[in-house]
Coordinates of C-alpha atoms in Angstrom, one line a residue:
M1 CA 0.0 0.0 0.0
P2 CA 1.6 3.3 -1.0
R3 CA 2.5 5.7 1.9
L4 CA 0.2 8.3 0.4
H5 CA -2.8 6.2 1.4
R6 CA -1.7 6.2 5.0
R7 CA -1.3 9.9 5.2
P8 CA -4.9 10.9 6.1
L9 CA -5.0 8.4 9.0
A10 CA -1.5 9.4 10.2
A11 CA -2.5 13.1 10.0
T12 CA -5.7 12.6 11.9
L13 CA -4.0 10.5 14.6
A14 CA -1.4 13.2 15.0
A15 CA -3.9 16.0 15.1
N16 CA -6.1 14.2 17.6
S17 CA -3.1 13.4 19.8
I18 CA -2.0 17.0 19.8
S19 CA -5.5 18.3 20.5
T20 CA -5.9 15.8 23.3
A21 CA -2.6 16.7 24.9
G22 CA -3.8 20.3 24.8
T23 CA -7.1 19.3 26.4
S24 CA -5.2 17.7 29.2
L25 CA -3.4 21.0 29.8
T26 CA -6.8 22.7 30.0
L27 CA -8.2 20.0 32.2
I28 CA -5.5 20.7 34.8
G29 CA -4.7 24.3 34.1
V30 CA -8.1 25.9 34.3
P31 CA -9.3 24.4 37.6
W32 CA -5.9 25.3 39.1
F33 CA -6.1 28.8 37.6
V34 CA -9.5 29.2 39.3
L35 CA -8.3 27.9 42.6
E36 CA -5.2 30.2 42.4
T37 CA -7.2 33.3 41.6
T38 CA -10.4 32.7 43.7
G39 CA -9.6 30.0 46.2
S40 CA -13.1 28.7 45.8
A41 CA -14.1 25.1 45.0
G42 CA -17.6 26.3 44.3
R43 CA -16.4 28.7 41.7
A44 CA -14.3 25.9 40.1
G45 CA -17.5 23.9 39.9
V46 CA -19.3 26.9 38.2
V47 CA -16.5 27.2 35.6
A48 CA -16.8 23.4 35.0
F49 CA -20.6 23.8 34.5
C50 CA -20.1 26.6 32.0
A51 CA -17.4 24.7 30.1
T52 CA -19.5 21.5 29.8
L53 CA -23.1 22.6 29.2
P54 CA -22.3 23.9 25.7
I55 CA -20.6 20.6 24.9
V56 CA -24.0 18.9 25.4
L57 CA -25.8 21.6 23.4
A58 CA -23.3 21.3 20.5
A59 CA -23.6 17.5 20.5
L60 CA -27.4 17.7 20.5
I61 CA -27.7 19.7 17.3
G62 CA -24.3 19.3 15.6
G63 CA -24.5 15.9 13.7
P64 CA -26.2 17.1 10.5
F65 CA -24.1 20.3 10.6
I66 CA -20.9 18.3 10.4
D67 CA -22.0 16.5 7.3
R68 CA -23.2 19.7 5.6
I69 CA -20.1 21.7 6.2
G70 CA -17.6 18.8 5.9
R71 CA -15.7 16.9 8.5
R72 CA -12.4 18.4 7.6
R73 CA -13.6 22.0 7.7
V74 CA -15.5 21.5 10.9
A75 CA -12.4 20.0 12.6
V76 CA -10.2 22.9 11.4
A77 CA -12.7 25.6 12.5
S78 CA -13.3 23.9 15.8
D79 CA -9.6 23.8 16.8
T80 CA -9.1 27.4 15.6
V81 CA -11.9 28.8 17.8
C82 CA -10.8 26.7 20.8
G83 CA -7.3 28.0 20.5
L84 CA -8.4 31.6 20.4
A85 CA -10.8 31.1 23.4
I86 CA -8.1 29.5 25.6
A87 CA -5.4 32.0 24.6
A88 CA -7.7 34.9 25.6
I89 CA -7.8 33.7 29.3
P90 CA -4.1 34.4 30.2
V91 CA -3.9 37.4 27.9
L92 CA -6.9 39.1 29.6
H93 CA -5.6 38.1 33.0
H94 CA -2.2 39.6 32.2
L95 CA -3.9 42.9 31.2
G96 CA -6.0 42.9 34.4
A97 CA -9.2 42.8 32.4
L98 CA -10.4 39.2 33.1
E99 CA -13.6 39.1 35.1
F100 CA -15.1 35.8 36.4
W101 CA -18.0 36.0 33.9
M102 CA -15.5 36.4 31.1
L103 CA -13.7 33.2 32.2
C104 CA -17.0 31.4 32.2
A105 CA -18.0 32.7 28.8
L106 CA -14.6 31.8 27.2
M107 CA -14.8 28.3 28.6
A108 CA -18.3 28.0 27.3
L109 CA -17.2 29.0 23.9
N110 CA -14.3 26.5 24.1
G111 CA -16.7 23.7 25.0
F112 CA -19.2 24.6 22.3
A113 CA -16.6 24.6 19.6
H114 CA -14.6 21.6 20.8
T115 CA -17.4 19.0 20.4
P116 CA -17.9 19.2 16.6
G117 CA -14.2 18.9 16.0
N118 CA -13.9 15.9 18.2
T119 CA -16.9 14.2 16.5
A120 CA -15.6 15.1 13.0
R121 CA -12.3 13.4 13.6
Y122 CA -13.9 10.4 15.3
V123 CA -16.3 9.6 12.6
L124 CA -13.6 9.6 9.9
I125 CA -11.8 6.6 11.4
P126 CA -13.6 3.8 9.4
D127 CA -12.9 5.5 6.0
L128 CA -9.3 6.3 7.1
A129 CA -8.8 2.7 8.1
E130 CA -10.0 1.5 4.7
H131 CA -7.9 4.1 2.9
A132 CA -4.8 2.9 4.9
G133 CA -5.6 -0.8 4.3
T134 CA -6.0 -1.8 8.0
T135 CA -8.9 -3.3 10.0
L136 CA -11.4 -1.2 11.8
P137 CA -10.8 -2.7 15.3
R138 CA -7.0 -2.1 14.9
A139 CA -7.6 1.5 13.8
A140 CA -10.0 2.1 16.6
S141 CA -7.5 0.8 19.2
L142 CA -4.7 2.9 17.6
F143 CA -6.9 6.0 17.7
D144 CA -7.7 5.5 21.4
A145 CA -4.1 4.5 22.3
V146 CA -2.6 7.5 20.7
S147 CA -5.2 9.8 22.4
R148 CA -4.5 8.2 25.8
G149 CA -0.7 8.6 25.3
A150 CA -1.2 12.2 24.4
R151 CA -3.4 12.7 27.5
M152 CA -0.7 11.2 29.6
V153 CA 2.0 13.4 28.2
G154 CA -0.2 16.5 28.4
A155 CA -1.1 15.8 32.1
A156 CA 2.5 15.3 33.1
L157 CA 3.6 18.4 31.3
A158 CA 0.8 20.4 32.8
G159 CA 1.8 19.5 36.4
V160 CA 5.4 20.5 35.8
L161 CA 4.6 23.7 34.0
I162 CA 2.1 24.8 36.6
A163 CA 4.7 24.2 39.3
F164 CA 7.5 26.1 37.6
A165 CA 5.9 28.5 35.2
G166 CA 2.3 29.0 36.4
S167 CA -1.1 28.0 35.0
Q168 CA -1.1 30.9 32.5
T169 CA 1.8 29.3 30.6
V170 CA -0.1 26.1 30.5
L171 CA -3.1 27.8 28.9
L172 CA -0.9 29.5 26.3
L173 CA 0.7 26.2 25.3
D174 CA -2.8 24.6 25.1
A175 CA -3.8 27.4 22.6
A176 CA -0.8 26.5 20.5
T177 CA -1.7 22.8 20.4
F178 CA -5.1 23.6 18.9
G179 CA -3.5 25.7 16.1
L180 CA -1.1 22.8 15.2
S181 CA -4.0 20.3 15.2
A182 CA -6.0 22.5 12.8
L183 CA -3.0 22.8 10.5
L184 CA -2.5 19.0 10.4
I185 CA -6.1 18.3 9.5
A186 CA -6.3 21.1 6.9
V187 CA -3.3 19.7 5.1
G188 CA -3.3 16.0 5.8
V189 CA -6.9 15.1 5.1
R190 CA -7.3 17.3 2.0
G191 CA -8.8 15.4 -0.9
L192 CA -10.5 12.6 1.1
G193 CA -14.1 12.3 -0.1
S194 CA -15.6 11.4 3.2
A195 CA -14.0 14.5 4.8
E196 CA -15.6 16.9 2.4
P197 CA -19.2 18.4 2.5
R198 CA -21.9 16.0 1.4
K199 CA -23.5 17.1 -1.9
D200 CA -26.1 14.3 -2.2
G201 CA -28.5 15.5 0.5
A202 CA -31.7 17.5 0.3
P203 CA -31.5 21.3 0.0
V204 CA -30.6 23.0 3.3
S205 CA -33.7 24.0 5.3
L206 CA -35.0 23.9 8.8
H207 CA -37.2 21.0 7.9
T208 CA -34.4 18.8 6.3
Y209 CA -32.1 19.6 9.2
G210 CA -34.7 18.5 11.7
T211 CA -35.4 15.4 9.7
E212 CA -31.7 14.5 9.6
L213 CA -31.4 15.2 13.3
R214 CA -34.4 12.9 14.1
E215 CA -32.8 10.1 12.0
G216 CA -29.8 10.1 14.3
Y217 CA -31.8 10.1 17.5
G218 CA -34.2 7.6 16.1
H219 CA -31.4 5.2 15.3
L220 CA -30.0 5.6 18.8
L221 CA -33.3 5.2 20.6
G222 CA -34.1 2.1 18.5
N223 CA -30.9 0.3 19.4
R224 CA -31.0 -1.0 23.0
L225 CA -27.3 -1.6 23.3
L226 CA -26.3 1.9 22.2
L227 CA -29.0 3.3 24.5
S228 CA -27.6 1.3 27.5
V229 CA -24.1 2.6 26.7
V230 CA -25.4 6.1 26.7
V231 CA -27.1 5.8 30.1
M232 CA -24.2 4.2 31.8
V233 CA -21.5 6.5 30.4
M234 CA -23.6 9.5 31.1
F235 CA -23.3 8.8 34.9
M236 CA -19.6 7.9 34.5
N237 CA -18.7 11.0 32.6
G238 CA -20.7 13.2 35.1
T239 CA -18.8 11.9 38.1
D240 CA -15.5 12.0 36.1
Q241 CA -16.1 15.6 35.4
G242 CA -16.5 16.2 39.2
W243 CA -13.3 14.3 39.8
N244 CA -11.2 16.2 37.2
A245 CA -12.6 19.7 37.7
V246 CA -13.0 19.8 41.5
L247 CA -12.3 16.7 43.6
L248 CA -8.8 15.9 42.4
P249 CA -7.6 19.5 42.5
V250 CA -9.0 20.1 45.9
H251 CA -7.6 16.8 47.3
A252 CA -4.2 17.5 45.7
E253 CA -4.1 21.0 47.1
A254 CA -5.0 19.9 50.6
E255 CA -3.3 16.5 50.9
L256 CA -0.9 15.7 48.1
G257 CA 1.3 18.8 47.7
G258 CA -0.1 20.7 44.8
A259 CA -0.3 20.6 41.0
R260 CA 2.6 18.3 40.5
A261 CA 0.6 15.5 42.2
I262 CA -2.3 16.2 39.8
G263 CA 0.1 15.9 36.8
L264 CA 1.6 12.7 38.1
L265 CA -1.7 11.0 38.9
T266 CA -3.3 12.0 35.6
A267 CA -0.2 10.9 33.7
L268 CA -0.3 7.5 35.4
F269 CA -3.9 7.2 34.5
G270 CA -3.1 8.1 30.9
A271 CA -0.2 5.6 30.9
G272 CA -2.5 2.9 32.1
G273 CA -5.1 3.8 29.5
L274 CA -2.4 3.6 26.8
T275 CA -1.3 0.2 28.0
G276 CA -4.9 -1.1 28.2
A277 CA -5.8 0.2 24.7
L278 CA -2.6 -1.4 23.2
L279 CA -3.3 -4.7 25.0
Y280 CA -6.8 -4.9 23.7
G281 CA -5.7 -4.1 20.2
A282 CA -3.1 -6.9 20.4
V283 CA -5.0 -9.7 22.2
G284 CA -8.5 -8.4 23.1
H285 CA -10.2 -9.9 20.1
R286 CA -9.5 -13.4 21.5
F287 CA -11.9 -12.9 24.5
S288 CA -15.6 -12.2 24.9
R289 CA -16.2 -8.5 24.5
R290 CA -18.9 -8.4 27.2
A291 CA -16.8 -10.2 29.8
V292 CA -13.8 -8.0 29.3
F293 CA -15.9 -4.9 29.2
T294 CA -17.8 -5.7 32.4
V295 CA -14.7 -6.4 34.4
C296 CA -12.8 -3.4 33.2
V297 CA -15.7 -0.9 33.5
I298 CA -16.1 -1.8 37.2
L299 CA -12.4 -1.4 37.9
C300 CA -11.7 1.7 35.9
G301 CA -13.3 4.4 38.0
A302 CA -14.9 3.9 41.4
P303 CA -11.8 2.6 43.3
R304 CA -9.9 5.9 42.9
F305 CA -12.7 7.8 44.6
L306 CA -12.6 5.4 47.6
V307 CA -8.8 5.4 47.9
A308 CA -8.7 9.3 47.7
A309 CA -11.3 9.5 50.4
V310 CA -9.5 7.2 52.9
T311 CA -5.9 8.2 52.3
G312 CA -3.9 11.4 52.3
T313 CA -0.8 10.1 50.5
T314 CA 0.1 9.9 46.9
L315 CA 1.4 6.3 46.5
P316 CA -1.9 4.4 47.1
L317 CA -3.8 6.7 44.8
A318 CA -1.1 6.5 42.2
V319 CA -1.2 2.7 42.0
T320 CA -5.0 2.8 41.9
M321 CA -4.9 5.4 39.1
L322 CA -2.5 3.3 37.1
L323 CA -4.5 0.1 37.4
G324 CA -7.8 2.0 36.7
G325 CA -6.2 3.5 33.6
I326 CA -5.3 0.0 32.3
A327 CA -8.9 -1.1 32.8
G328 CA -10.3 2.1 31.3
G329 CA -8.0 1.8 28.2
V330 CA -9.9 -1.3 27.2
L331 CA -13.3 0.3 27.1
N332 CA -13.1 2.8 24.2
P333 CA -11.8 0.4 21.6
I334 CA -14.7 -1.9 22.3
L335 CA -17.3 0.8 22.3
T336 CA -15.9 2.5 19.2
T337 CA -15.9 -0.8 17.3
V338 CA -19.4 -1.5 18.4
L339 CA -20.6 1.9 17.2
Y340 CA -18.8 1.7 13.8
E341 CA -20.2 -1.8 13.2
R342 CA -23.8 -0.8 13.9
V343 CA -24.1 2.6 12.3
P344 CA -23.9 3.3 8.6
D345 CA -21.7 6.0 7.3
R346 CA -24.7 8.1 6.1
L347 CA -25.8 8.4 9.8
R348 CA -22.5 8.2 11.5
S349 CA -22.1 11.9 12.3
R350 CA -25.7 12.3 13.4
V351 CA -25.7 9.2 15.6
S352 CA -22.2 10.1 17.1
G353 CA -23.6 13.5 17.9
A354 CA -26.6 12.0 19.6
L355 CA -24.3 9.6 21.5
T356 CA -22.0 12.4 22.6
A357 CA -25.0 14.5 23.8
G358 CA -26.3 11.6 25.8
C359 CA -23.0 10.5 27.2
E360 CA -22.0 14.1 28.3
F361 CA -25.5 15.2 29.4
A362 CA -24.6 14.9 33.1
M363 CA -21.1 16.5 32.8
P364 CA -22.2 20.1 33.6
L365 CA -24.0 18.9 36.7
G366 CA -21.1 16.7 37.7
G367 CA -18.7 19.6 38.1
L368 CA -21.2 21.8 39.8
A369 CA -22.4 19.1 42.1
A370 CA -18.8 18.2 43.1
G371 CA -18.1 21.9 44.1
L372 CA -21.3 22.1 46.1
L373 CA -20.6 18.7 47.8
V374 CA -17.1 19.7 48.8
E375 CA -18.4 22.9 50.4
G376 CA -21.3 21.1 52.1
M377 CA -19.8 17.7 53.1
G378 CA -16.1 18.2 52.9
S379 CA -13.7 16.5 50.5
S380 CA -13.9 13.0 51.8
G381 CA -17.7 13.0 51.9
A382 CA -17.9 14.3 48.3
L383 CA -15.5 11.7 47.1
L384 CA -17.5 8.8 48.7
A385 CA -20.8 10.2 47.4
M386 CA -19.7 10.6 43.8
G387 CA -17.7 7.3 43.9
G388 CA -20.9 5.5 44.9
V389 CA -22.7 6.9 41.9
Y390 CA -19.9 5.8 39.7
F391 CA -19.9 2.2 41.1
V392 CA -23.7 1.8 40.7
A393 CA -23.5 3.0 37.1
T394 CA -20.8 0.5 36.2
L395 CA -23.0 -2.4 37.3
S396 CA -25.2 -1.9 34.2
P397 CA -23.6 -4.6 32.1
L398 CA -24.3 -7.2 34.8
V399 CA -28.0 -6.1 35.1
F400 CA -29.4 -5.3 31.6
P401 CA -29.8 -8.0 29.0
S402 CA -29.1 -5.7 26.1
W403 CA -25.4 -5.9 26.9
R404 CA -25.4 -9.6 25.8
T405 CA -25.7 -8.5 22.2
M406 CA -22.2 -6.8 22.3
E407 CA -20.2 -9.6 20.6
R408 CA -18.6 -9.1 17.2
P409 CA -21.0 -9.5 14.3
A410 CA -18.3 -10.0 11.7
E411 CA -15.7 -12.8 11.5
E412 CA -12.5 -12.3 13.4
G413 CA -9.8 -10.5 11.5
E414 CA -12.1 -9.5 8.6
P415 CA -11.5 -5.9 7.5
I416 CA -14.7 -3.9 8.1
R417 CA -15.1 -1.6 5.1
A418 CA -17.6 1.1 4.7
E419 CA -19.8 -1.3 2.7
A420 CA -19.7 -3.8 5.5
V421 CA -20.7 -1.2 8.1
A422 CA -23.4 0.2 5.8
G423 CA -24.9 -3.1 4.9
P424 CA -25.8 -4.9 1.7
G425 CA -27.6 -1.9 0.3
A426 CA -24.5 0.2 0.0
T427 CA -24.0 2.5 -2.9
E428 CA -20.8 2.8 -4.9
A429 CA -19.6 5.4 -2.4
G430 CA -19.9 2.9 0.4
R431 CA -23.0 4.3 2.0
S432 CA -26.5 2.9 2.5
D433 CA -29.8 4.6 2.8
A434 CA -31.1 1.8 5.0
V435 CA -30.4 1.9 8.7
P436 CA -29.2 -1.6 9.9
S437 CA -31.6 -3.5 12.1
P438 CA -30.7 -3.0 15.7
E439 CA -28.8 -6.1 16.9
V440 CA -29.0 -4.9 20.3
S441 CA -23.2 3.7 23.1
S442 CA -19.2 7.4 24.0
S443 CA -16.4 10.1 24.3
A444 CA -16.2 9.3 24.6
P445 CA -15.8 10.4 25.9
S446 CA -16.0 9.3 23.1
R447 CA -13.9 12.2 24.1
P448 CA -14.4 13.2 22.1
A449 CA -15.9 9.8 21.8
P450 CA -19.0 8.3 23.3
A451 CA -17.1 6.6 26.0
P452 CA -15.4 7.5 29.3

């Protein structure tokens, strides 16, 4: 296979890794910036609420928009707006003009613009895998592994930079990563048909937009497995947002020695996630999807809340984060492959947008609730309360029968082309006008992606 055919996949993986590393900088830099400038866990929760509510709104309505404008253009525009919004925070603060409402507004703009770009890159993976001559499960695992590796590097870098250069430097570096990501997508994915605007749809109107939006939500609501994924991951992402935006920064400031501990712990979680994703890509296909997923989803999150609540030292939490990361790294490749196998290319952006909206629906409340719980119950009480919610949510695969339909529908090792995903009625472009019958989510998340 000529190297030219691998360039779009390589460019998308590189852009996504750089953007994800930048997001890790924001994830640590902004809460620490709020704590430094206000000293209030409640205000950190308010900023988290303002940053995540627009993510849900953008995901709710963005699916058809991505196809109309074109996945490449949306990804480039998204990264550009995010870079400008993040850069404005330290610039305004340096000038003495940054008010709290401005910080909330800039984080809201960042959240609203970030989601369409994540979705646009995410839904390109099946076509990029075909273009590169690789299988979909392998490409999905690689996409997640690269993202997790970038998250690990970004977290470690954020902790060091905050300790030695301040949170404002972290935010400026984050803005630069968005610009580089936009450049890579603009150049590397040029000429790929599936990344350009769709020209075969009905004329643009409010009616056609609403119809396309309903198709995406209809497909999601008609598929019990995807619906079960959304409900479970919604609670997981909500409590994760509380952990990242409030609970971990407050715990690190009070017990663990500051921002360097946050960087270390987040990097270890990312390193574990990278290891888990690579392990699943190498040997995961040999085992039952549901069995592997069930064990890993229970281990990936709730234990860290408990350990943080009962200990005030770094080592036990570091070990827990590393092991939880390994378990969490297995989840996204499974959910990504399930989504790609069950949704035709024609509906992929719309269904992914619906999945993202559902999976991230509780995130605004998660950060706000964590801030209020810390001020009302203390750090340990808030950790135990939110950890309990996380644990109950992850019992879903053991309780609901729809999870039994998770196993692979295609033969092991078979490359899943666009035609295979779309079904037997595919056109020459590899699309199908027929939605596959539901055989049964993320972040996601899929987190991007509809997964934790």
